[in-house]
PDB file of N, CA and C in Angstrom:
ATOM      1  N   MET A   1      -9.315   4.169   1.210  1.00 55.00           N
ATOM      2  CA  MET A   1      -9.472   5.094   2.078  1.00 55.00           C
ATOM      3  C   MET A   1      -9.232   6.567   1.706  1.00 55.00           C
ATOM      4  N   LYS A   2      -7.854   6.695   1.432  1.00 60.00           N
ATOM      5  CA  LYS A   2      -7.075   7.967   1.166  1.00 60.00           C
ATOM      6  C   LYS A   2      -7.647   8.260  -0.042  1.00 60.00           C
ATOM      7  N   ASN A   3      -8.144   7.543  -1.000  1.00 69.00           N
ATOM      8  CA  ASN A   3      -8.824   8.195  -2.200  1.00 69.00           C
ATOM      9  C   ASN A   3     -10.052   9.234  -1.535  1.00 69.00           C
ATOM     10  N   LYS A   4     -11.183   8.353  -0.635  1.00 73.00           N
ATOM     11  CA  LYS A   4     -11.543   8.955  -0.094  1.00 73.00           C
ATOM     12  C   LYS A   4     -11.559  10.498   0.497  1.00 73.00           C
ATOM     13  N   LEU A   5     -10.756  10.404   1.245  1.00 72.00           N
ATOM     14  CA  LEU A   5     -10.130  11.780   1.838  1.00 72.00           C
ATOM     15  C   LEU A   5      -9.747  12.687   0.808  1.00 72.00           C
ATOM     16  N   PHE A   6      -9.266  12.350  -0.488  1.00 71.00           N
ATOM     17  CA  PHE A   6      -9.022  12.913  -1.258  1.00 71.00           C
ATOM     18  C   PHE A   6     -10.522  13.730  -2.018  1.00 71.00           C
ATOM     19  N   CYS A   7     -11.204  12.795  -1.988  1.00 70.00           N
ATOM     20  CA  CYS A   7     -12.423  13.298  -2.826  1.00 70.00           C
ATOM     21  C   CYS A   7     -13.226  14.288  -1.790  1.00 70.00           C
ATOM     22  N   LYS A   8     -13.217  13.554  -0.172  1.00 75.00           N
ATOM     23  CA  LYS A   8     -13.946  14.856   0.450  1.00 75.00           C
ATOM     24  C   LYS A   8     -13.353  15.900   0.643  1.00 75.00           C
ATOM     25  N   THR A   9     -12.032  16.187   0.379  1.00 75.00           N
ATOM     26  CA  THR A   9     -11.145  17.562   0.294  1.00 75.00           C
ATOM     27  C   THR A   9     -11.691  18.273  -0.803  1.00 75.00           C
ATOM     28  N   VAL A  10     -11.569  17.494  -2.038  1.00 73.00           N
ATOM     29  CA  VAL A  10     -12.271  18.427  -3.329  1.00 73.00           C
ATOM     30  C   VAL A  10     -13.700  18.720  -2.893  1.00 73.00           C
ATOM     31  N   ILE A  11     -14.430  18.085  -2.565  1.00 78.00           N
ATOM     32  CA  ILE A  11     -16.303  18.149  -2.923  1.00 78.00           C
ATOM     33  C   ILE A  11     -15.781  19.603  -2.043  1.00 78.00           C
ATOM     34  N   PHE A  12     -15.612  19.071  -0.462  1.00 76.00           N
ATOM     35  CA  PHE A  12     -15.312  20.729   0.546  1.00 76.00           C
ATOM     36  C   PHE A  12     -14.800  21.871   0.045  1.00 76.00           C
ATOM     37  N   SER A  13     -13.836  21.924  -0.960  1.00 73.00           N
ATOM     38  CA  SER A  13     -13.266  23.034  -1.317  1.00 73.00           C
ATOM     39  C   SER A  13     -14.276  23.065  -2.428  1.00 73.00           C
ATOM     40  N   ALA A  14     -15.020  22.818  -3.377  1.00 73.00           N
ATOM     41  CA  ALA A  14     -15.959  22.910  -4.127  1.00 73.00           C
ATOM     42  C   ALA A  14     -17.438  23.647  -3.780  1.00 73.00           C
ATOM     43  N   VAL A  15     -17.542  23.149  -2.521  1.00 74.00           N
ATOM     44  CA  VAL A  15     -18.679  23.872  -1.869  1.00 74.00           C
ATOM     45  C   VAL A  15     -18.319  25.078  -1.444  1.00 74.00           C
ATOM     46  N   LEU A  16     -17.364  25.258  -0.735  1.00 70.00           N
ATOM     47  CA  LEU A  16     -16.781  26.469   0.066  1.00 70.00           C
ATOM     48  C   LEU A  16     -16.330  27.399  -1.117  1.00 70.00           C
ATOM     49  N   ALA A  17     -15.950  27.034  -2.307  1.00 69.00           N
ATOM     50  CA  ALA A  17     -15.366  28.069  -3.409  1.00 69.00           C
ATOM     51  C   ALA A  17     -16.559  28.729  -3.998  1.00 69.00           C
ATOM     52  N   PHE A  18     -17.729  27.678  -3.711  1.00 70.00           N
ATOM     53  CA  PHE A  18     -19.512  28.173  -4.493  1.00 70.00           C
ATOM     54  C   PHE A  18     -19.849  28.985  -3.515  1.00 70.00           C
ATOM     55  N   LEU A  19     -19.578  28.674  -1.904  1.00 67.00           N
ATOM     56  CA  LEU A  19     -20.417  29.848  -1.497  1.00 67.00           C
ATOM     57  C   LEU A  19     -19.430  31.022  -0.723  1.00 67.00           C
ATOM     58  N   CYS A  20     -18.244  31.076  -1.286  1.00 64.00           N
ATOM     59  CA  CYS A  20     -17.515  32.410  -1.095  1.00 64.00           C
ATOM     60  C   CYS A  20     -17.577  32.914  -2.693  1.00 64.00           C
ATOM     61  N   LEU A  21     -17.536  32.491  -3.542  1.00 64.00           N
ATOM     62  CA  LEU A  21     -18.103  33.349  -5.140  1.00 64.00           C
ATOM     63  C   LEU A  21     -19.278  33.684  -4.925  1.00 64.00           C
ATOM     64  N   THR A  22     -20.323  33.103  -4.371  1.00 63.00           N
ATOM     65  CA  THR A  22     -21.774  33.623  -4.179  1.00 63.00           C
ATOM     66  C   THR A  22     -21.777  34.698  -3.310  1.00 63.00           C
ATOM     67  N   ASP A  23     -21.409  34.587  -1.982  1.00 61.00           N
ATOM     68  CA  ASP A  23     -21.180  36.046  -1.230  1.00 61.00           C
ATOM     69  C   ASP A  23     -20.385  37.199  -2.171  1.00 61.00           C
ATOM     70  N   VAL A  24     -19.045  36.803  -2.367  1.00 54.00           N
ATOM     71  CA  VAL A  24     -18.562  37.761  -3.041  1.00 54.00           C
ATOM     72  C   VAL A  24     -19.186  38.735  -4.107  1.00 54.00           C
ATOM     73  N   ALA A  25     -19.724  37.707  -4.984  1.00 53.00           N
ATOM     74  CA  ALA A  25     -20.727  38.243  -5.819  1.00 53.00           C
ATOM     75  C   ALA A  25     -21.526  39.394  -5.706  1.00 53.00           C
ATOM     76  N   ALA A  26     -22.289  38.740  -4.588  1.00 54.00           N
ATOM     77  CA  ALA A  26     -23.240  39.388  -3.756  1.00 54.00           C
ATOM     78  C   ALA A  26     -22.654  41.020  -3.252  1.00 54.00           C
ATOM     79  N   GLN A  27     -21.799  40.680  -2.610  1.00 55.00           N
ATOM     80  CA  GLN A  27     -21.081  42.450  -1.950  1.00 55.00           C
ATOM     81  C   GLN A  27     -20.164  43.039  -2.968  1.00 55.00           C
ATOM     82  N   ASP A  28     -19.837  42.391  -4.122  1.00 53.00           N
ATOM     83  CA  ASP A  28     -19.019  43.164  -4.594  1.00 53.00           C
ATOM     84  C   ASP A  28     -19.811  43.757  -6.015  1.00 53.00           C
ATOM     85  N   ALA A  29     -20.617  43.036  -6.440  1.00 58.00           N
ATOM     86  CA  ALA A  29     -21.336  43.212  -7.965  1.00 58.00           C
ATOM     87  C   ALA A  29     -21.080  44.540  -8.669  1.00 58.00           C
ATOM     88  N   ASN A  30     -21.216  45.632  -7.870  1.00 65.00           N
ATOM     89  CA  ASN A  30     -20.941  46.932  -8.137  1.00 65.00           C
ATOM     90  C   ASN A  30     -19.758  47.557  -8.278  1.00 65.00           C
ATOM     91  N   ASP A  31     -18.513  46.413  -7.469  1.00 68.00           N
ATOM     92  CA  ASP A  31     -17.229  46.857  -7.975  1.00 68.00           C
ATOM     93  C   ASP A  31     -16.423  46.032  -9.044  1.00 68.00           C
ATOM     94  N   PRO A  32     -16.416  45.867 -10.009  1.00 70.00           N
ATOM     95  CA  PRO A  32     -15.815  44.939 -11.035  1.00 70.00           C
ATOM     96  C   PRO A  32     -14.537  44.520 -10.969  1.00 70.00           C
ATOM     97  N   VAL A  33     -13.441  45.524 -10.239  1.00 72.00           N
ATOM     98  CA  VAL A  33     -12.096  45.478  -9.981  1.00 72.00           C
ATOM     99  C   VAL A  33     -11.973  44.659  -8.685  1.00 72.00           C
ATOM    100  N   LYS A  34     -12.638  44.760  -7.753  1.00 72.00           N
ATOM    101  CA  LYS A  34     -12.537  44.367  -6.469  1.00 72.00           C
ATOM    102  C   LYS A  34     -13.444  42.842  -6.302  1.00 72.00           C
ATOM    103  N   LEU A  35     -14.274  42.473  -7.125  1.00 67.00           N
ATOM    104  CA  LEU A  35     -15.032  41.204  -7.507  1.00 67.00           C
ATOM    105  C   LEU A  35     -13.887  40.436  -8.310  1.00 67.00           C
ATOM    106  N   ASN A  36     -13.290  40.862  -9.085  1.00 73.00           N
ATOM    107  CA  ASN A  36     -12.276  40.369 -10.302  1.00 73.00           C
ATOM    108  C   ASN A  36     -10.850  39.831  -8.946  1.00 73.00           C
ATOM    109  N   GLN A  37     -10.607  40.630  -8.320  1.00 74.00           N
ATOM    110  CA  GLN A  37      -9.495  40.434  -7.360  1.00 74.00           C
ATOM    111  C   GLN A  37      -9.966  39.389  -6.279  1.00 74.00           C
ATOM    112  N   ASP A  38     -11.263  39.431  -5.898  1.00 70.00           N
ATOM    113  CA  ASP A  38     -11.887  38.745  -4.883  1.00 70.00           C
ATOM    114  C   ASP A  38     -12.064  36.921  -5.420  1.00 70.00           C
ATOM    115  N   LEU A  39     -12.403  36.910  -6.521  1.00 71.00           N
ATOM    116  CA  LEU A  39     -12.348  35.486  -7.706  1.00 71.00           C
ATOM    117  C   LEU A  39     -11.163  35.420  -7.892  1.00 71.00           C
ATOM    118  N   ASN A  40     -10.112  35.950  -7.874  1.00 76.00           N
ATOM    119  CA  ASN A  40      -8.525  35.449  -8.142  1.00 76.00           C
ATOM    120  C   ASN A  40      -8.222  35.262  -7.375  1.00 76.00           C
ATOM    121  N   ARG A  41      -8.323  35.530  -5.975  1.00 78.00           N
ATOM    122  CA  ARG A  41      -8.040  34.880  -4.208  1.00 78.00           C
ATOM    123  C   ARG A  41      -8.633  33.587  -4.339  1.00 78.00           C
ATOM    124  N   THR A  42      -9.973  33.577  -4.455  1.00 76.00           N
ATOM    125  CA  THR A  42     -10.774  32.269  -3.975  1.00 76.00           C
ATOM    126  C   THR A  42     -10.273  31.288  -5.208  1.00 76.00           C
ATOM    127  N   GLU A  43     -10.295  31.641  -6.453  1.00 79.00           N
ATOM    128  CA  GLU A  43      -9.591  30.523  -6.874  1.00 79.00           C
ATOM    129  C   GLU A  43      -7.966  29.723  -6.303  1.00 79.00           C
ATOM    130  N   ASP A  44      -7.282  30.986  -6.032  1.00 81.00           N
ATOM    131  CA  ASP A  44      -5.735  30.592  -5.826  1.00 81.00           C
ATOM    132  C   ASP A  44      -5.938  29.765  -4.181  1.00 81.00           C
ATOM    133  N   GLU A  45      -6.927  30.240  -3.404  1.00 82.00           N
ATOM    134  CA  GLU A  45      -7.580  29.174  -2.121  1.00 82.00           C
ATOM    135  C   GLU A  45      -7.732  28.112  -2.610  1.00 82.00           C
ATOM    136  N   ILE A  46      -8.645  27.568  -3.569  1.00 79.00           N
ATOM    137  CA  ILE A  46      -9.322  26.300  -4.013  1.00 79.00           C
ATOM    138  C   ILE A  46      -7.966  25.679  -4.624  1.00 79.00           C
ATOM    139  N   ILE A  47      -6.944  26.064  -5.437  1.00 82.00           N
ATOM    140  CA  ILE A  47      -6.067  25.482  -5.857  1.00 82.00           C
ATOM    141  C   ILE A  47      -4.938  24.956  -4.809  1.00 82.00           C
ATOM    142  N   GLY A  48      -5.076  25.997  -3.779  1.00 82.00           N
ATOM    143  CA  GLY A  48      -3.897  25.433  -2.896  1.00 82.00           C
ATOM    144  C   GLY A  48      -4.499  24.521  -2.233  1.00 82.00           C
ATOM    145  N   ALA A  49      -5.881  24.755  -1.776  1.00 82.00           N
ATOM    146  CA  ALA A  49      -6.491  23.515  -1.081  1.00 82.00           C
ATOM    147  C   ALA A  49      -6.512  22.197  -1.347  1.00 82.00           C
ATOM    148  N   VAL A  50      -6.440  21.734  -2.975  1.00 81.00           N
ATOM    149  CA  VAL A  50      -6.561  20.928  -3.551  1.00 81.00           C
ATOM    150  C   VAL A  50      -5.267  20.508  -3.765  1.00 81.00           C
ATOM    151  N   VAL A  51      -4.074  21.091  -3.898  1.00 83.00           N
ATOM    152  CA  VAL A  51      -2.652  20.690  -4.030  1.00 83.00           C
ATOM    153  C   VAL A  51      -2.203  20.382  -2.661  1.00 83.00           C
ATOM    154  N   GLY A  52      -2.408  20.932  -1.516  1.00 83.00           N
ATOM    155  CA  GLY A  52      -2.453  20.682  -0.227  1.00 83.00           C
ATOM    156  C   GLY A  52      -2.955  19.109   0.009  1.00 83.00           C
ATOM    157  N   ALA A  53      -4.253  18.917  -0.312  1.00 83.00           N
ATOM    158  CA  ALA A  53      -4.526  17.647  -0.222  1.00 83.00           C
ATOM    159  C   ALA A  53      -3.968  16.434  -1.112  1.00 83.00           C
ATOM    160  N   GLY A  54      -3.905  16.968  -2.378  1.00 82.00           N
ATOM    161  CA  GLY A  54      -2.842  15.992  -2.827  1.00 82.00           C
ATOM    162  C   GLY A  54      -1.405  15.132  -2.657  1.00 82.00           C
ATOM    163  N   GLU A  55      -0.867  16.384  -1.763  1.00 86.00           N
ATOM    164  CA  GLU A  55       0.289  16.504  -1.075  1.00 86.00           C
ATOM    165  C   GLU A  55       0.030  15.464   0.302  1.00 86.00           C
ATOM    166  N   ASN A  56      -0.929  15.545   1.069  1.00 84.00           N
ATOM    167  CA  ASN A  56      -1.394  14.869   1.837  1.00 84.00           C
ATOM    168  C   ASN A  56      -1.518  13.655   1.576  1.00 84.00           C
ATOM    169  N   LEU A  57      -2.051  13.024   0.253  1.00 84.00           N
ATOM    170  CA  LEU A  57      -2.299  11.974   0.237  1.00 84.00           C
ATOM    171  C   LEU A  57      -1.538  11.162  -0.171  1.00 84.00           C
ATOM    172  N   ALA A  58      -0.303  11.845  -0.850  1.00 85.00           N
ATOM    173  CA  ALA A  58       0.927  11.142  -1.491  1.00 85.00           C
ATOM    174  C   ALA A  58       1.729  10.566  -0.267  1.00 85.00           C
ATOM    175  N   ARG A  59       2.187  11.697   0.514  1.00 88.00           N
ATOM    176  CA  ARG A  59       2.948  11.390   1.856  1.00 88.00           C
ATOM    177  C   ARG A  59       2.142  10.398   2.398  1.00 88.00           C
ATOM    178  N   ASP A  60       0.667   9.964   2.993  1.00 87.00           N
ATOM    179  CA  ASP A  60      -0.122   9.363   3.461  1.00 87.00           C
ATOM    180  C   ASP A  60       0.027   7.788   3.326  1.00 87.00           C
ATOM    181  N   THR A  61      -0.043   8.292   1.665  1.00 87.00           N
ATOM    182  CA  THR A  61       0.003   6.901   0.474  1.00 87.00           C
ATOM    183  C   THR A  61       1.699   6.291   1.143  1.00 87.00           C
ATOM    184  N   GLU A  62       2.581   7.084   0.937  1.00 89.00           N
ATOM    185  CA  GLU A  62       3.862   6.272   0.649  1.00 89.00           C
ATOM    186  C   GLU A  62       4.383   6.009   2.269  1.00 89.00           C
ATOM    187  N   LYS A  63       3.779   6.327   3.483  1.00 91.00           N
ATOM    188  CA  LYS A  63       4.153   5.848   4.878  1.00 91.00           C
ATOM    189  C   LYS A  63       3.173   4.450   4.778  1.00 91.00           C
ATOM    190  N   ALA A  64       1.604   4.568   4.395  1.00 90.00           N
ATOM    191  CA  ALA A  64       1.038   3.632   4.472  1.00 90.00           C
ATOM    192  C   ALA A  64       1.877   2.240   3.542  1.00 90.00           C
ATOM    193  N   LEU A  65       2.399   2.413   2.773  1.00 90.00           N
ATOM    194  CA  LEU A  65       3.353   1.422   1.786  1.00 90.00           C
ATOM    195  C   LEU A  65       4.520   1.074   2.667  1.00 90.00           C
ATOM    196  N   LYS A  66       5.124   1.935   2.890  1.00 92.00           N
ATOM    197  CA  LYS A  66       6.299   1.584   3.798  1.00 92.00           C
ATOM    198  C   LYS A  66       5.972   0.928   5.370  1.00 92.00           C
ATOM    199  N   ASN A  67       5.049   0.823   5.549  1.00 91.00           N
ATOM    200  CA  ASN A  67       4.727   0.348   7.052  1.00 91.00           C
ATOM    201  C   ASN A  67       4.082  -0.973   6.617  1.00 91.00           C
ATOM    202  N   GLU A  68       3.752  -1.059   5.542  1.00 92.00           N
ATOM    203  CA  GLU A  68       3.042  -2.278   5.083  1.00 92.00           C
ATOM    204  C   GLU A  68       4.534  -3.080   4.414  1.00 92.00           C
ATOM    205  N   ALA A  69       5.529  -2.684   3.710  1.00 91.00           N
ATOM    206  CA  ALA A  69       6.458  -2.969   3.404  1.00 91.00           C
ATOM    207  C   ALA A  69       7.414  -4.094   4.783  1.00 91.00           C
ATOM    208  N   LYS A  70       7.385  -3.123   5.864  1.00 92.00           N
ATOM    209  CA  LYS A  70       8.263  -3.581   7.187  1.00 92.00           C
ATOM    210  C   LYS A  70       7.713  -4.326   7.578  1.00 92.00           C
ATOM    211  N   THR A  71       5.921  -4.263   7.391  1.00 92.00           N
ATOM    212  CA  THR A  71       5.578  -5.707   8.253  1.00 92.00           C
ATOM    213  C   THR A  71       5.670  -6.726   7.645  1.00 92.00           C
ATOM    214  N   ASP A  72       5.566  -7.151   6.148  1.00 90.00           N
ATOM    215  CA  ASP A  72       5.632  -8.064   5.292  1.00 90.00           C
ATOM    216  C   ASP A  72       6.940  -8.670   5.804  1.00 90.00           C
ATOM    217  N   SER A  73       8.226  -7.511   5.857  1.00 90.00           N
ATOM    218  CA  SER A  73       9.456  -8.020   6.052  1.00 90.00           C
ATOM    219  C   SER A  73       9.686  -8.660   6.984  1.00 90.00           C
ATOM    220  N   GLU A  74       9.021  -8.359   8.326  1.00 90.00           N
ATOM    221  CA  GLU A  74       9.047  -8.864   9.865  1.00 90.00           C
ATOM    222  C   GLU A  74       8.468 -10.492   9.410  1.00 90.00           C
ATOM    223  N   ILE A  75       7.314 -10.406   8.819  1.00 89.00           N
ATOM    224  CA  ILE A  75       6.233 -11.643   8.967  1.00 89.00           C
ATOM    225  C   ILE A  75       7.533 -12.782   8.704  1.00 89.00           C
ATOM    226  N   GLU A  76       7.857 -12.221   7.149  1.00 88.00           N
ATOM    227  CA  GLU A  76       9.035 -13.147   6.216  1.00 88.00           C
ATOM    228  C   GLU A  76       9.947 -13.512   7.160  1.00 88.00           C
ATOM    229  N   LYS A  77      10.625 -13.049   7.911  1.00 86.00           N
ATOM    230  CA  LYS A  77      11.997 -13.427   8.809  1.00 86.00           C
ATOM    231  C   LYS A  77      11.422 -14.172  10.147  1.00 86.00           C
ATOM    232  N   ARG A  78      10.403 -13.951  10.226  1.00 86.00           N
ATOM    233  CA  ARG A  78       9.370 -14.804  11.644  1.00 86.00           C
ATOM    234  C   ARG A  78       9.249 -16.236  10.429  1.00 86.00           C
ATOM    235  N   LEU A  79       8.431 -16.345   9.486  1.00 83.00           N
ATOM    236  CA  LEU A  79       8.428 -17.714   9.095  1.00 83.00           C
ATOM    237  C   LEU A  79       9.489 -18.278   8.506  1.00 83.00           C
ATOM    238  N   LEU A  80      10.422 -17.579   8.458  1.00 80.00           N
ATOM    239  CA  LEU A  80      12.233 -18.153   8.202  1.00 80.00           C
ATOM    240  C   LEU A  80      12.633 -18.533   8.679  1.00 80.00           C
ATOM    241  N   ALA A  81      12.568 -18.052  10.244  1.00 79.00           N
ATOM    242  CA  ALA A  81      13.152 -18.460  11.443  1.00 79.00           C
ATOM    243  C   ALA A  81      12.068 -19.583  12.054  1.00 79.00           C
ATOM    244  N   SER A  82      11.064 -19.947  12.059  1.00 76.00           N
ATOM    245  CA  SER A  82      10.386 -21.115  12.772  1.00 76.00           C
ATOM    246  C   SER A  82      10.227 -22.213  11.237  1.00 76.00           C
ATOM    247  N   THR A  83      11.055 -21.857  10.525  1.00 66.00           N
ATOM    248  CA  THR A  83      10.558 -23.089   9.488  1.00 66.00           C
ATOM    249  C   THR A  83      12.394 -24.182  10.360  1.00 66.00           C
ATOM    250  N   PRO A  84      11.868 -25.273  10.241  1.00 66.00           N
ATOM    251  CA  PRO A  84      13.147 -26.077  10.505  1.00 66.00           C
ATOM    252  C   PRO A  84      13.898 -26.373   9.302  1.00 66.00           C
ATOM    253  N   SER A  85      14.990 -26.229   9.601  1.00 63.00           N
ATOM    254  CA  SER A  85      16.076 -26.577   8.421  1.00 63.00           C
ATOM    255  C   SER A  85      16.302 -28.510   8.453  1.00 63.00           C
ATOM    256  N   LEU A  86      15.866 -29.059   7.616  1.00 60.00           N
ATOM    257  CA  LEU A  86      16.020 -30.592   7.376  1.00 60.00           C
ATOM    258  C   LEU A  86      17.327 -30.852   6.955  1.00 60.00           C
ATOM    259  N   SER A  87      17.987 -31.526   7.553  1.00 61.00           N
ATOM    260  CA  SER A  87      19.535 -31.957   7.079  1.00 61.00           C
ATOM    261  C   SER A  87      19.130 -33.721   6.294  1.00 61.00           C
ATOM    262  N   PRO A  88      19.749 -33.657   5.427  1.00 58.00           N
ATOM    263  CA  PRO A  88      19.773 -34.786   4.558  1.00 58.00           C
ATOM    264  C   PRO A  88      19.829 -36.140   5.479  1.00 58.00           C
ATOM    265  N   THR A  89      19.167 -37.130   5.417  1.00 58.00           N
ATOM    266  CA  THR A  89      19.430 -37.825   6.105  1.00 58.00           C
ATOM    267  C   THR A  89      20.830 -39.243   5.174  1.00 58.00           C
ATOM    268  N   SER A  90      21.396 -39.807   6.095  1.00 57.00           N
ATOM    269  CA  SER A  90      22.269 -40.431   5.147  1.00 57.00           C
ATOM    270  C   SER A  90      21.681 -42.039   5.543  1.00 57.00           C
ATOM    271  N   VAL A  91      21.639 -42.247   4.440  1.00 55.00           N
ATOM    272  CA  VAL A  91      21.414 -44.012   4.084  1.00 55.00           C
ATOM    273  C   VAL A  91      22.473 -44.968   4.485  1.00 55.00           C
ATOM    274  N   GLN A  92      22.516 -45.673   5.235  1.00 64.00           N
ATOM    275  CA  GLN A  92      23.471 -46.585   5.595  1.00 64.00           C
ATOM    276  C   GLN A  92      24.201 -47.401   4.489  1.00 64.00           C
ATOM    277  N   ASP A  93      25.196 -47.587   4.200  1.00 67.00           N
ATOM    278  CA  ASP A  93      25.700 -48.779   3.182  1.00 67.00           C
ATOM    279  C   ASP A  93      25.243 -50.094   3.382  1.00 67.00           C
ATOM    280  N   ALA A  94      25.402 -50.473   4.860  1.00 70.00           N
ATOM    281  CA  ALA A  94      25.146 -51.937   5.084  1.00 70.00           C
ATOM    282  C   ALA A  94      23.728 -52.232   4.774  1.00 70.00           C
ATOM    283  N   SER A  95      23.165 -51.254   5.342  1.00 76.00           N
ATOM    284  CA  SER A  95      21.280 -51.615   5.127  1.00 76.00           C
ATOM    285  C   SER A  95      21.062 -51.615   3.600  1.00 76.00           C
ATOM    286  N   LEU A  96      21.675 -51.132   2.805  1.00 79.00           N
ATOM    287  CA  LEU A  96      21.292 -51.521   1.195  1.00 79.00           C
ATOM    288  C   LEU A  96      21.618 -52.372   0.776  1.00 79.00           C
ATOM    289  N   GLU A  97      23.279 -52.581   1.079  1.00 81.00           N
ATOM    290  CA  GLU A  97      23.736 -54.169   0.919  1.00 81.00           C
ATOM    291  C   GLU A  97      22.462 -55.474   1.389  1.00 81.00           C
ATOM    292  N   ALA A  98      22.512 -54.997   2.445  1.00 83.00           N
ATOM    293  CA  ALA A  98      21.455 -56.430   2.839  1.00 83.00           C
ATOM    294  C   ALA A  98      20.418 -56.199   2.366  1.00 83.00           C
ATOM    295  N   ASP A  99      19.418 -55.378   2.020  1.00 84.00           N
ATOM    296  CA  ASP A  99      18.745 -55.150   0.823  1.00 84.00           C
ATOM    297  C   ASP A  99      18.813 -55.966  -0.643  1.00 84.00           C
ATOM    298  N   VAL A 100      19.650 -55.542  -0.798  1.00 83.00           N
ATOM    299  CA  VAL A 100      20.556 -56.386  -2.214  1.00 83.00           C
ATOM    300  C   VAL A 100      20.348 -57.549  -2.570  1.00 83.00           C
ATOM    301  N   ARG A 101      21.423 -58.001  -0.928  1.00 86.00           N
ATOM    302  CA  ARG A 101      21.211 -59.352  -0.651  1.00 86.00           C
ATOM    303  C   ARG A 101      19.797 -59.985  -0.951  1.00 86.00           C
ATOM    304  N   LYS A 102      19.072 -59.544   0.019  1.00 88.00           N
ATOM    305  CA  LYS A 102      18.039 -60.209   0.257  1.00 88.00           C
ATOM    306  C   LYS A 102      16.924 -60.159  -1.125  1.00 88.00           C
ATOM    307  N   LEU A 103      17.366 -59.463  -2.121  1.00 85.00           N
ATOM    308  CA  LEU A 103      16.327 -59.440  -3.116  1.00 85.00           C
ATOM    309  C   LEU A 103      17.356 -60.475  -3.705  1.00 85.00           C
ATOM    310  N   GLN A 104      18.500 -60.237  -4.053  1.00 88.00           N
ATOM    311  CA  GLN A 104      18.988 -61.514  -5.119  1.00 88.00           C
ATOM    312  C   GLN A 104      18.434 -62.855  -4.421  1.00 88.00           C
ATOM    313  N   GLN A 105      18.382 -62.862  -3.221  1.00 88.00           N
ATOM    314  CA  GLN A 105      18.472 -64.354  -2.514  1.00 88.00           C
ATOM    315  C   GLN A 105      16.640 -64.564  -3.020  1.00 88.00           C
ATOM    316  N   GLU A 106      15.734 -63.865  -3.373  1.00 85.00           N
ATOM    317  CA  GLU A 106      14.314 -64.008  -3.663  1.00 85.00           C
ATOM    318  C   GLU A 106      14.259 -63.969  -4.867  1.00 85.00           C
ATOM    319  N   ALA A 107      14.951 -63.743  -5.903  1.00 83.00           N
ATOM    320  CA  ALA A 107      14.917 -63.770  -7.342  1.00 83.00           C
ATOM    321  C   ALA A 107      15.830 -65.316  -7.497  1.00 83.00           C
ATOM    322  N   ASP A 108      16.757 -65.263  -6.888  1.00 84.00           N
ATOM    323  CA  ASP A 108      17.733 -67.326  -7.232  1.00 84.00           C
ATOM    324  C   ASP A 108      16.353 -68.171  -6.479  1.00 84.00           C
ATOM    325  N   SER A 109      15.405 -67.797  -5.661  1.00 83.00           N
ATOM    326  CA  SER A 109      14.496 -68.835  -5.144  1.00 83.00           C
ATOM    327  C   SER A 109      13.593 -68.760  -6.330  1.00 83.00           C
ATOM    328  N   LEU A 110      12.972 -67.637  -6.880  1.00 80.00           N
ATOM    329  CA  LEU A 110      12.211 -68.140  -8.058  1.00 80.00           C
ATOM    330  C   LEU A 110      12.644 -68.315  -9.067  1.00 80.00           C
ATOM    331  N   ASN A 111      13.851 -69.089  -9.617  1.00 67.00           N
ATOM    332  CA  ASN A 111      14.908 -69.715 -10.698  1.00 67.00           C
ATOM    333  C   ASN A 111      14.790 -71.342 -10.539  1.00 67.00           C
TER     334      ASN A 111
END
């Protein structure tokens, strides 16, 4: 999304530069010094627009990444809070001993 904005800004700047240069060339064709000054000023404006668009893209991307990380962190906290913690169940020794005696009796009856 941000890359599209950056591309549109660059395209807009290029079209604007072309129009400005065409207009400047038509008006100042007879005065080379003035034409050169206008061209340099226009180039500086274009470079400034592109740099500004790049800075805006970097700032917006950083904000988006921070917001995404914050959202992910909040989701993780909610998931961890909603997960029930299972306590280990204790097996009673008496029931184990009863099962062992039952198995021993079955084994003795088979002999």
